C-alpha cells in the first residue's frame, strides 16, 4: 500500500490517502506539544513507540470485541487504518484524580475516585478543547444520543480491559483519552491512538510517572519512560 497525498498534519501524526479510498496511512512523529500547543519539543523515538504501543493495544481490544480503525502495521512509524470521520470529541476516562480534574475539584493527585468518571471535550484548538456534556453534543449535532451511548459503553469497556491488562504489568491506569470515528456505513470505531501521549501510566509500586506528564511538567527521563512502557507491554 502506497502513501499518496497528505490529508492532514496534526501535532503528533500525519495522515495520508492511499489508492484505496477506504484506507488511510497514519505516520507517527517525534514532535510533542503540551499546554494547548504553547509548549513544543521532541521526544526521540516517540513516534515508533506510540505507533507500536497503539497497534498492540488496538489488536488486543479488537480481540475483546471493541471495533477499531486498525488494519495493519506497515513500518516502525506507519500504520494502515480504516478511513473514518472523526467524532469531534476527546473522550476522557478517569480512575484516579490527576491533571485537570485534580485541579478543577481541588483534590490531591492520586486520589482514588469512587467510580469511573467520563468527560467529553470538544476538539477545537482555537477554543482550547472546552469540556462539554451530552446535552451540548446532541444540541450541536456532534454525535447523536445513540452514537454517544455506543461511545460511552465502548469507553467503559476499554477501561476495564486496559486496567486489568496493565495491572499485570505493574502499571496503574490513572486516566486516558480516546477518540472515535465513523466508518462510511456509520459504524462507530475506536480511532486515533492509545499511548503514553494520551494516557497517564504510573508504576503500581513506586507511583513513578511513565507518560507524557514527564514532558508536560519538565520532569526529565521522558524517553526512558516511553521505552519502559514499550518494554513492559511488548517485552522490548
Ligand atoms: P487532563 O487531566 O489534562 O484533562 O488529561 C486527562 C487525560 O487525557 C490524560 O491521560 C492526558 C489525556 N489528554 C490527551 O491525550 N490530550 C489532550 O489534549 C488532553 C487535554 C488530555
PDB file of C-alpha atoms and ligand atoms in Angstrom:
ATOM      1  CA  UNK A   1       0.000   0.000   0.000  1.00  0.00           C
ATOM      2  CA  UNK A   2       1.500   3.342  -1.080  1.00  0.00           C
ATOM      3  CA  UNK A   3       1.218   6.760   0.533  1.00  0.00           C
ATOM      4  CA  UNK A   4      -0.488   9.272  -1.728  1.00  0.00           C
ATOM      5  CA  UNK A   5      -1.452  12.879  -0.981  1.00  0.00           C
ATOM      6  CA  UNK A   6      -1.089  14.102   2.622  1.00  0.00           C
ATOM      7  CA  UNK A   7      -4.532  14.824   4.017  1.00  0.00           C
ATOM      8  CA  UNK A   8      -3.669  16.266   7.353  1.00  0.00           C
ATOM      9  CA  UNK A   9      -0.788  17.030   9.685  1.00  0.00           C
ATOM     10  CA  UNK A  10      -1.553  17.056  13.383  1.00  0.00           C
ATOM     11  CA  UNK A  11       0.660  17.671  16.391  1.00  0.00           C
ATOM     12  CA  UNK A  12       1.900  14.075  16.617  1.00  0.00           C
ATOM     13  CA  UNK A  13       0.841  12.402  13.359  1.00  0.00           C
ATOM     14  CA  UNK A  14       0.408  12.856   9.639  1.00  0.00           C
ATOM     15  CA  UNK A  15      -2.385  11.171   7.689  1.00  0.00           C
ATOM     16  CA  UNK A  16      -2.085  10.181   4.032  1.00  0.00           C
ATOM     17  CA  UNK A  17      -4.508   8.916   1.399  1.00  0.00           C
ATOM     18  CA  UNK A  18      -3.833   5.570  -0.274  1.00  0.00           C
ATOM     19  CA  UNK A  19      -5.033   4.095  -3.562  1.00  0.00           C
ATOM     20  CA  UNK A  20      -7.910   2.524  -1.632  1.00  0.00           C
ATOM     21  CA  UNK A  21     -10.475   5.266  -0.858  1.00  0.00           C
ATOM     22  CA  UNK A  22     -11.490   3.486   2.361  1.00  0.00           C
ATOM     23  CA  UNK A  23      -7.934   3.232   3.791  1.00  0.00           C
ATOM     24  CA  UNK A  24      -5.517   5.827   5.133  1.00  0.00           C
ATOM     25  CA  UNK A  25      -1.915   5.658   6.359  1.00  0.00           C
ATOM     26  CA  UNK A  26      -1.004   7.259   9.692  1.00  0.00           C
ATOM     27  CA  UNK A  27       2.633   8.312  10.194  1.00  0.00           C
ATOM     28  CA  UNK A  28       3.722   8.988  13.793  1.00  0.00           C
ATOM     29  CA  UNK A  29       6.155  11.861  14.514  1.00  0.00           C
ATOM     30  CA  UNK A  30       8.529  12.514  17.413  1.00  0.00           C
ATOM     31  CA  UNK A  31       7.089  16.029  17.860  1.00  0.00           C
ATOM     32  CA  UNK A  32       5.440  16.731  21.187  1.00  0.00           C
ATOM     33  CA  UNK A  33       3.247  19.601  22.288  1.00  0.00           C
ATOM     34  CA  UNK A  34       1.570  20.423  25.573  1.00  0.00           C
ATOM     35  CA  UNK A  35      -0.432  23.245  27.158  1.00  0.00           C
ATOM     36  CA  UNK A  36      -2.635  23.507  24.059  1.00  0.00           C
ATOM     37  CA  UNK A  37       0.360  23.933  21.756  1.00  0.00           C
ATOM     38  CA  UNK A  38       2.215  26.525  23.889  1.00  0.00           C
ATOM     39  CA  UNK A  39       4.980  24.078  24.797  1.00  0.00           C
ATOM     40  CA  UNK A  40       6.754  22.385  21.888  1.00  0.00           C
ATOM     41  CA  UNK A  41       9.551  19.832  21.733  1.00  0.00           C
ATOM     42  CA  UNK A  42      10.653  16.435  20.505  1.00  0.00           C
ATOM     43  CA  UNK A  43      10.759  13.124  22.275  1.00  0.00           C
ATOM     44  CA  UNK A  44      13.325  10.949  20.470  1.00  0.00           C
ATOM     45  CA  UNK A  45      11.798   7.661  19.359  1.00  0.00           C
ATOM     46  CA  UNK A  46       8.285   8.580  20.490  1.00  0.00           C
ATOM     47  CA  UNK A  47       6.722   8.056  17.056  1.00  0.00           C
ATOM     48  CA  UNK A  48       7.972   4.482  16.879  1.00  0.00           C
ATOM     49  CA  UNK A  49       6.851   3.686  20.421  1.00  0.00           C
ATOM     50  CA  UNK A  50       3.405   5.279  20.070  1.00  0.00           C
ATOM     51  CA  UNK A  51       2.790   3.505  16.755  1.00  0.00           C
ATOM     52  CA  UNK A  52       3.754   0.111  18.147  1.00  0.00           C
ATOM     53  CA  UNK A  53       2.055   0.527  21.536  1.00  0.00           C
ATOM     54  CA  UNK A  54      -1.171   1.796  19.941  1.00  0.00           C
ATOM     55  CA  UNK A  55      -1.306  -1.111  17.500  1.00  0.00           C
ATOM     56  CA  UNK A  56      -0.545  -3.646  20.224  1.00  0.00           C
ATOM     57  CA  UNK A  57      -3.382  -2.314  22.380  1.00  0.00           C
ATOM     58  CA  UNK A  58      -5.847  -1.925  19.489  1.00  0.00           C
ATOM     59  CA  UNK A  59      -5.261  -5.537  18.396  1.00  0.00           C
ATOM     60  CA  UNK A  60      -5.919  -6.679  21.951  1.00  0.00           C
ATOM     61  CA  UNK A  61      -9.096  -4.585  22.193  1.00  0.00           C
ATOM     62  CA  UNK A  62     -10.352  -5.928  18.826  1.00  0.00           C
ATOM     63  CA  UNK A  63      -9.981  -9.484  20.166  1.00  0.00           C
ATOM     64  CA  UNK A  64     -12.138  -8.484  23.100  1.00  0.00           C
ATOM     65  CA  UNK A  65     -14.938  -7.087  20.953  1.00  0.00           C
ATOM     66  CA  UNK A  66     -14.072  -3.393  20.530  1.00  0.00           C
ATOM     67  CA  UNK A  67     -14.134  -2.357  16.851  1.00  0.00           C
ATOM     68  CA  UNK A  68     -11.130  -0.180  15.917  1.00  0.00           C
ATOM     69  CA  UNK A  69      -9.753   1.566  12.828  1.00  0.00           C
ATOM     70  CA  UNK A  70      -6.603  -0.615  12.887  1.00  0.00           C
ATOM     71  CA  UNK A  71      -5.802  -2.615   9.726  1.00  0.00           C
ATOM     72  CA  UNK A  72      -2.070  -3.347   9.554  1.00  0.00           C
ATOM     73  CA  UNK A  73       1.273  -2.067  10.861  1.00  0.00           C
ATOM     74  CA  UNK A  74       3.304  -1.096   7.775  1.00  0.00           C
ATOM     75  CA  UNK A  75       6.568   0.034   9.358  1.00  0.00           C
ATOM     76  CA  UNK A  76       8.027   1.322  12.618  1.00  0.00           C
ATOM     77  CA  UNK A  77       6.092   4.580  12.306  1.00  0.00           C
ATOM     78  CA  UNK A  78       3.356   3.834   9.771  1.00  0.00           C
ATOM     79  CA  UNK A  79       0.028   2.071  10.118  1.00  0.00           C
ATOM     80  CA  UNK A  80      -2.758   1.346   7.681  1.00  0.00           C
ATOM     81  CA  UNK A  81      -6.128   2.334   9.150  1.00  0.00           C
ATOM     82  CA  UNK A  82      -9.733   2.469   8.027  1.00  0.00           C
ATOM     83  CA  UNK A  83     -10.952   5.846   6.821  1.00  0.00           C
ATOM     84  CA  UNK A  84     -13.243   7.389   9.420  1.00  0.00           C
ATOM     85  CA  UNK A  85     -14.869  10.711  10.005  1.00  0.00           C
ATOM     86  CA  UNK A  86     -13.723  11.647  13.481  1.00  0.00           C
ATOM     87  CA  UNK A  87     -16.395  12.436  16.073  1.00  0.00           C
ATOM     88  CA  UNK A  88     -15.027  15.822  17.215  1.00  0.00           C
ATOM     89  CA  UNK A  89     -14.722  14.826  20.877  1.00  0.00           C
ATOM     90  CA  UNK A  90     -11.953  13.823  23.235  1.00  0.00           C
ATOM     91  CA  UNK A  91     -13.427  11.122  25.440  1.00  0.00           C
ATOM     92  CA  UNK A  92     -11.585  11.108  28.759  1.00  0.00           C
ATOM     93  CA  UNK A  93     -11.854   8.206  31.202  1.00  0.00           C
ATOM     94  CA  UNK A  94     -10.597   8.631  34.771  1.00  0.00           C
ATOM     95  CA  UNK A  95      -9.965   6.133  37.553  1.00  0.00           C
ATOM     96  CA  UNK A  96      -7.730   8.257  39.811  1.00  0.00           C
ATOM     97  CA  UNK A  97      -7.813  12.058  40.122  1.00  0.00           C
ATOM     98  CA  UNK A  98      -4.909  13.716  38.279  1.00  0.00           C
ATOM     99  CA  UNK A  99      -4.176  16.600  35.920  1.00  0.00           C
ATOM    100  CA  UNK A 100      -7.065  18.923  35.136  1.00  0.00           C
ATOM    101  CA  UNK A 101      -9.587  17.033  37.296  1.00  0.00           C
ATOM    102  CA  UNK A 102      -7.406  17.213  40.408  1.00  0.00           C
ATOM    103  CA  UNK A 103      -7.082  20.985  39.812  1.00  0.00           C
ATOM    104  CA  UNK A 104     -10.748  21.587  38.974  1.00  0.00           C
ATOM    105  CA  UNK A 105     -12.213  19.895  42.041  1.00  0.00           C
ATOM    106  CA  UNK A 106      -9.309  20.582  44.417  1.00  0.00           C
ATOM    107  CA  UNK A 107      -8.228  17.070  45.379  1.00  0.00           C
ATOM    108  CA  UNK A 108      -4.641  15.795  45.551  1.00  0.00           C
ATOM    109  CA  UNK A 109      -3.348  13.891  42.502  1.00  0.00           C
ATOM    110  CA  UNK A 110      -3.580  10.196  43.222  1.00  0.00           C
ATOM    111  CA  UNK A 111      -6.959  10.348  44.997  1.00  0.00           C
ATOM    112  CA  UNK A 112      -8.935   7.244  44.050  1.00  0.00           C
ATOM    113  CA  UNK A 113     -12.300   8.126  42.518  1.00  0.00           C
ATOM    114  CA  UNK A 114     -15.397   6.432  43.973  1.00  0.00           C
ATOM    115  CA  UNK A 115     -16.479   5.473  40.472  1.00  0.00           C
ATOM    116  CA  UNK A 116     -15.173   5.875  36.938  1.00  0.00           C
ATOM    117  CA  UNK A 117     -15.502   9.397  35.510  1.00  0.00           C
ATOM    118  CA  UNK A 118     -16.229  10.055  31.817  1.00  0.00           C
ATOM    119  CA  UNK A 119     -15.632  13.526  30.383  1.00  0.00           C
ATOM    120  CA  UNK A 120     -16.024  14.964  26.903  1.00  0.00           C
ATOM    121  CA  UNK A 121     -14.070  17.842  25.361  1.00  0.00           C
ATOM    122  CA  UNK A 122     -14.982  19.447  22.039  1.00  0.00           C
ATOM    123  CA  UNK A 123     -11.963  19.116  19.723  1.00  0.00           C
ATOM    124  CA  UNK A 124     -11.180  22.679  18.702  1.00  0.00           C
ATOM    125  CA  UNK A 125      -7.643  24.019  19.163  1.00  0.00           C
ATOM    126  CA  UNK A 126      -8.696  27.655  18.812  1.00  0.00           C
ATOM    127  CA  UNK A 127     -11.168  27.218  21.692  1.00  0.00           C
ATOM    128  CA  UNK A 128      -8.691  25.161  23.768  1.00  0.00           C
ATOM    129  CA  UNK A 129     -10.781  21.953  23.597  1.00  0.00           C
ATOM    130  CA  UNK A 130     -13.536  23.057  26.030  1.00  0.00           C
ATOM    131  CA  UNK A 131     -15.282  20.490  28.215  1.00  0.00           C
ATOM    132  CA  UNK A 132     -18.861  19.817  27.108  1.00  0.00           C
ATOM    133  CA  UNK A 133     -21.637  17.456  28.194  1.00  0.00           C
ATOM    134  CA  UNK A 134     -24.099  15.146  26.398  1.00  0.00           C
ATOM    135  CA  UNK A 135     -26.631  17.961  26.013  1.00  0.00           C
ATOM    136  CA  UNK A 136     -24.116  20.168  24.179  1.00  0.00           C
ATOM    137  CA  UNK A 137     -23.072  17.220  21.998  1.00  0.00           C
ATOM    138  CA  UNK A 138     -26.672  16.436  20.955  1.00  0.00           C
ATOM    139  CA  UNK A 139     -27.636  20.108  20.562  1.00  0.00           C
ATOM    140  CA  UNK A 140     -24.621  20.888  18.379  1.00  0.00           C
ATOM    141  CA  UNK A 141     -25.092  17.712  16.343  1.00  0.00           C
ATOM    142  CA  UNK A 142     -21.525  16.442  17.010  1.00  0.00           C
ATOM    143  CA  UNK A 143     -22.969  12.953  17.635  1.00  0.00           C
ATOM    144  CA  UNK A 144     -26.450  11.518  18.152  1.00  0.00           C
ATOM    145  CA  UNK A 145     -27.675  10.272  21.551  1.00  0.00           C
ATOM    146  CA  UNK A 146     -27.479   6.726  20.211  1.00  0.00           C
ATOM    147  CA  UNK A 147     -23.883   7.207  18.988  1.00  0.00           C
ATOM    148  CA  UNK A 148     -22.957   8.638  22.405  1.00  0.00           C
ATOM    149  CA  UNK A 149     -24.419   5.585  24.150  1.00  0.00           C
ATOM    150  CA  UNK A 150     -22.198   3.376  21.983  1.00  0.00           C
ATOM    151  CA  UNK A 151     -19.155   5.586  22.594  1.00  0.00           C
ATOM    152  CA  UNK A 152     -19.680   5.683  26.370  1.00  0.00           C
ATOM    153  CA  UNK A 153     -20.162   1.925  26.617  1.00  0.00           C
ATOM    154  CA  UNK A 154     -17.032   1.260  24.500  1.00  0.00           C
ATOM    155  CA  UNK A 155     -15.033   3.741  26.615  1.00  0.00           C
ATOM    156  CA  UNK A 156     -16.023   2.000  29.863  1.00  0.00           C
ATOM    157  CA  UNK A 157     -15.325  -1.456  28.443  1.00  0.00           C
ATOM    158  CA  UNK A 158     -11.926  -0.296  27.121  1.00  0.00           C
ATOM    159  CA  UNK A 159     -11.164   0.992  30.622  1.00  0.00           C
ATOM    160  CA  UNK A 160     -11.955  -2.400  32.163  1.00  0.00           C
ATOM    161  CA  UNK A 161      -9.859  -4.293  29.611  1.00  0.00           C
ATOM    162  CA  UNK A 162      -6.858  -1.947  29.765  1.00  0.00           C
ATOM    163  CA  UNK A 163      -6.893  -1.577  33.557  1.00  0.00           C
ATOM    164  CA  UNK A 164      -6.773  -5.362  34.041  1.00  0.00           C
ATOM    165  CA  UNK A 165      -4.150  -5.874  31.333  1.00  0.00           C
ATOM    166  CA  UNK A 166      -1.842  -3.134  32.654  1.00  0.00           C
ATOM    167  CA  UNK A 167      -2.224  -4.200  36.293  1.00  0.00           C
ATOM    168  CA  UNK A 168      -0.413  -7.440  35.473  1.00  0.00           C
ATOM    169  CA  UNK A 169       2.468  -5.354  34.068  1.00  0.00           C
ATOM    170  CA  UNK A 170       2.670  -3.292  37.270  1.00  0.00           C
ATOM    171  CA  UNK A 171       1.152  -0.252  35.566  1.00  0.00           C
ATOM    172  CA  UNK A 172      -1.692   1.719  37.104  1.00  0.00           C
ATOM    173  CA  UNK A 173      -4.044   3.261  34.518  1.00  0.00           C
ATOM    174  CA  UNK A 174      -4.827   6.664  36.036  1.00  0.00           C
ATOM    175  CA  UNK A 175      -6.738   8.209  33.112  1.00  0.00           C
ATOM    176  CA  UNK A 176      -6.680   8.306  29.326  1.00  0.00           C
ATOM    177  CA  UNK A 177      -8.144   9.982  26.249  1.00  0.00           C
ATOM    178  CA  UNK A 178      -9.900   8.217  23.384  1.00  0.00           C
ATOM    179  CA  UNK A 179     -11.225   9.346  20.023  1.00  0.00           C
ATOM    180  CA  UNK A 180     -13.866   7.587  17.996  1.00  0.00           C
ATOM    181  CA  UNK A 181     -14.687   7.746  14.303  1.00  0.00           C
ATOM    182  CA  UNK A 182     -17.470   6.706  11.963  1.00  0.00           C
ATOM    183  CA  UNK A 183     -16.937   4.385   9.005  1.00  0.00           C
ATOM    184  CA  UNK A 184     -18.763   5.162   5.737  1.00  0.00           C
ATOM    185  CA  UNK A 185     -21.636   2.898   6.863  1.00  0.00           C
ATOM    186  CA  UNK A 186     -21.973   4.769  10.174  1.00  0.00           C
ATOM    187  CA  UNK A 187     -20.311   2.140  12.389  1.00  0.00           C
ATOM    188  CA  UNK A 188     -18.564   3.695  15.385  1.00  0.00           C
ATOM    189  CA  UNK A 189     -14.960   2.505  15.821  1.00  0.00           C
ATOM    190  CA  UNK A 190     -12.087   3.402  18.143  1.00  0.00           C
ATOM    191  CA  UNK A 191      -9.597   5.639  16.260  1.00  0.00           C
ATOM    192  CA  UNK A 192      -6.539   7.817  16.948  1.00  0.00           C
ATOM    193  CA  UNK A 193      -4.001   6.384  19.435  1.00  0.00           C
ATOM    194  CA  UNK A 194      -3.586   4.847  22.875  1.00  0.00           C
ATOM    195  CA  UNK A 195      -0.063   5.638  24.029  1.00  0.00           C
ATOM    196  CA  UNK A 196       1.980   7.369  26.726  1.00  0.00           C
ATOM    197  CA  UNK A 197       0.972  10.632  24.961  1.00  0.00           C
ATOM    198  CA  UNK A 198      -2.705  10.022  25.664  1.00  0.00           C
ATOM    199  CA  UNK A 199      -2.734   8.022  28.915  1.00  0.00           C
ATOM    200  CA  UNK A 200      -1.425   8.516  32.442  1.00  0.00           C
ATOM    201  CA  UNK A 201       0.529   5.415  33.413  1.00  0.00           C
ATOM    202  CA  UNK A 202       2.007   5.163  36.920  1.00  0.00           C
ATOM    203  CA  UNK A 203       4.231   2.374  38.202  1.00  0.00           C
ATOM    204  CA  UNK A 204       1.938   0.435  40.557  1.00  0.00           C
ATOM    205  CA  UNK A 205       4.542   0.200  43.305  1.00  0.00           C
ATOM    206  CA  UNK A 206       6.679   3.347  43.122  1.00  0.00           C
ATOM    207  CA  UNK A 207       3.925   5.564  41.560  1.00  0.00           C
ATOM    208  CA  UNK A 208       6.593   6.866  39.165  1.00  0.00           C
ATOM    209  CA  UNK A 209       5.050   8.592  36.133  1.00  0.00           C
ATOM    210  CA  UNK A 210       5.661   6.694  32.881  1.00  0.00           C
ATOM    211  CA  UNK A 211       3.913   9.025  30.442  1.00  0.00           C
ATOM    212  CA  UNK A 212       3.801  12.456  28.816  1.00  0.00           C
ATOM    213  CA  UNK A 213       3.404  14.236  32.157  1.00  0.00           C
ATOM    214  CA  UNK A 214       7.228  13.963  32.367  1.00  0.00           C
ATOM    215  CA  UNK A 215       7.363  16.233  29.269  1.00  0.00           C
ATOM    216  CA  UNK A 216       4.447  18.488  30.290  1.00  0.00           C
ATOM    217  CA  UNK A 217       5.998  19.069  33.722  1.00  0.00           C
ATOM    218  CA  UNK A 218       9.705  19.158  32.712  1.00  0.00           C
ATOM    219  CA  UNK A 219      10.493  16.184  34.932  1.00  0.00           C
ATOM    220  CA  UNK A 220      13.227  14.665  32.734  1.00  0.00           C
ATOM    221  CA  UNK A 221      13.502  10.988  31.887  1.00  0.00           C
ATOM    222  CA  UNK A 222      10.846  11.335  29.174  1.00  0.00           C
ATOM    223  CA  UNK A 223      12.418   8.976  26.597  1.00  0.00           C
ATOM    224  CA  UNK A 224      13.207   6.391  29.295  1.00  0.00           C
ATOM    225  CA  UNK A 225       9.582   6.412  30.478  1.00  0.00           C
ATOM    226  CA  UNK A 226       8.259   5.784  26.938  1.00  0.00           C
ATOM    227  CA  UNK A 227      10.839   2.992  26.476  1.00  0.00           C
ATOM    228  CA  UNK A 228       9.833   1.438  29.783  1.00  0.00           C
ATOM    229  CA  UNK A 229       6.168   1.325  28.718  1.00  0.00           C
ATOM    230  CA  UNK A 230       7.056  -0.355  25.427  1.00  0.00           C
ATOM    231  CA  UNK A 231       9.268  -2.841  27.268  1.00  0.00           C
ATOM    232  CA  UNK A 232       6.562  -3.771  29.776  1.00  0.00           C
ATOM    233  CA  UNK A 233       3.868  -4.108  27.073  1.00  0.00           C
ATOM    234  CA  UNK A 234       5.842  -5.745  24.313  1.00  0.00           C
ATOM    235  CA  UNK A 235       8.902  -7.181  26.043  1.00  0.00           C
ATOM    236  CA  UNK A 236      11.405  -4.973  24.213  1.00  0.00           C
TER     237      UNK A 236
HETATM  238  P1  LIG B   1      -6.169  16.183  31.746  1.00  0.00           P
HETATM  239  O1  LIG B   1      -6.069  15.765  33.179  1.00  0.00           O
HETATM  240  O2  LIG B   1      -5.121  17.161  31.333  1.00  0.00           O
HETATM  241  O3  LIG B   1      -7.570  16.646  31.406  1.00  0.00           O
HETATM  242  O4  LIG B   1      -5.912  14.867  30.859  1.00  0.00           O
HETATM  243  C1  LIG B   1      -6.664  13.682  31.031  1.00  0.00           C
HETATM  244  C2  LIG B   1      -6.082  12.574  30.175  1.00  0.00           C
HETATM  245  O5  LIG B   1      -6.300  12.824  28.814  1.00  0.00           O
HETATM  246  C3  LIG B   1      -4.573  12.390  30.323  1.00  0.00           C
HETATM  247  O6  LIG B   1      -4.303  10.978  30.292  1.00  0.00           O
HETATM  248  C4  LIG B   1      -3.981  13.035  29.122  1.00  0.00           C
HETATM  249  C5  LIG B   1      -5.057  12.906  28.082  1.00  0.00           C
HETATM  250  N1  LIG B   1      -5.159  14.046  27.193  1.00  0.00           N
HETATM  251  C6  LIG B   1      -4.829  13.918  25.855  1.00  0.00           C
HETATM  252  O7  LIG B   1      -4.450  12.837  25.398  1.00  0.00           O
HETATM  253  N2  LIG B   1      -4.945  15.013  25.040  1.00  0.00           N
HETATM  254  C7  LIG B   1      -5.375  16.224  25.493  1.00  0.00           C
HETATM  255  O8  LIG B   1      -5.466  17.176  24.700  1.00  0.00           O
HETATM  256  C8  LIG B   1      -5.716  16.342  26.878  1.00  0.00           C
HETATM  257  C9  LIG B   1      -6.190  17.655  27.458  1.00  0.00           C
HETATM  258  C10 LIG B   1      -5.592  15.244  27.689  1.00  0.00           C
END
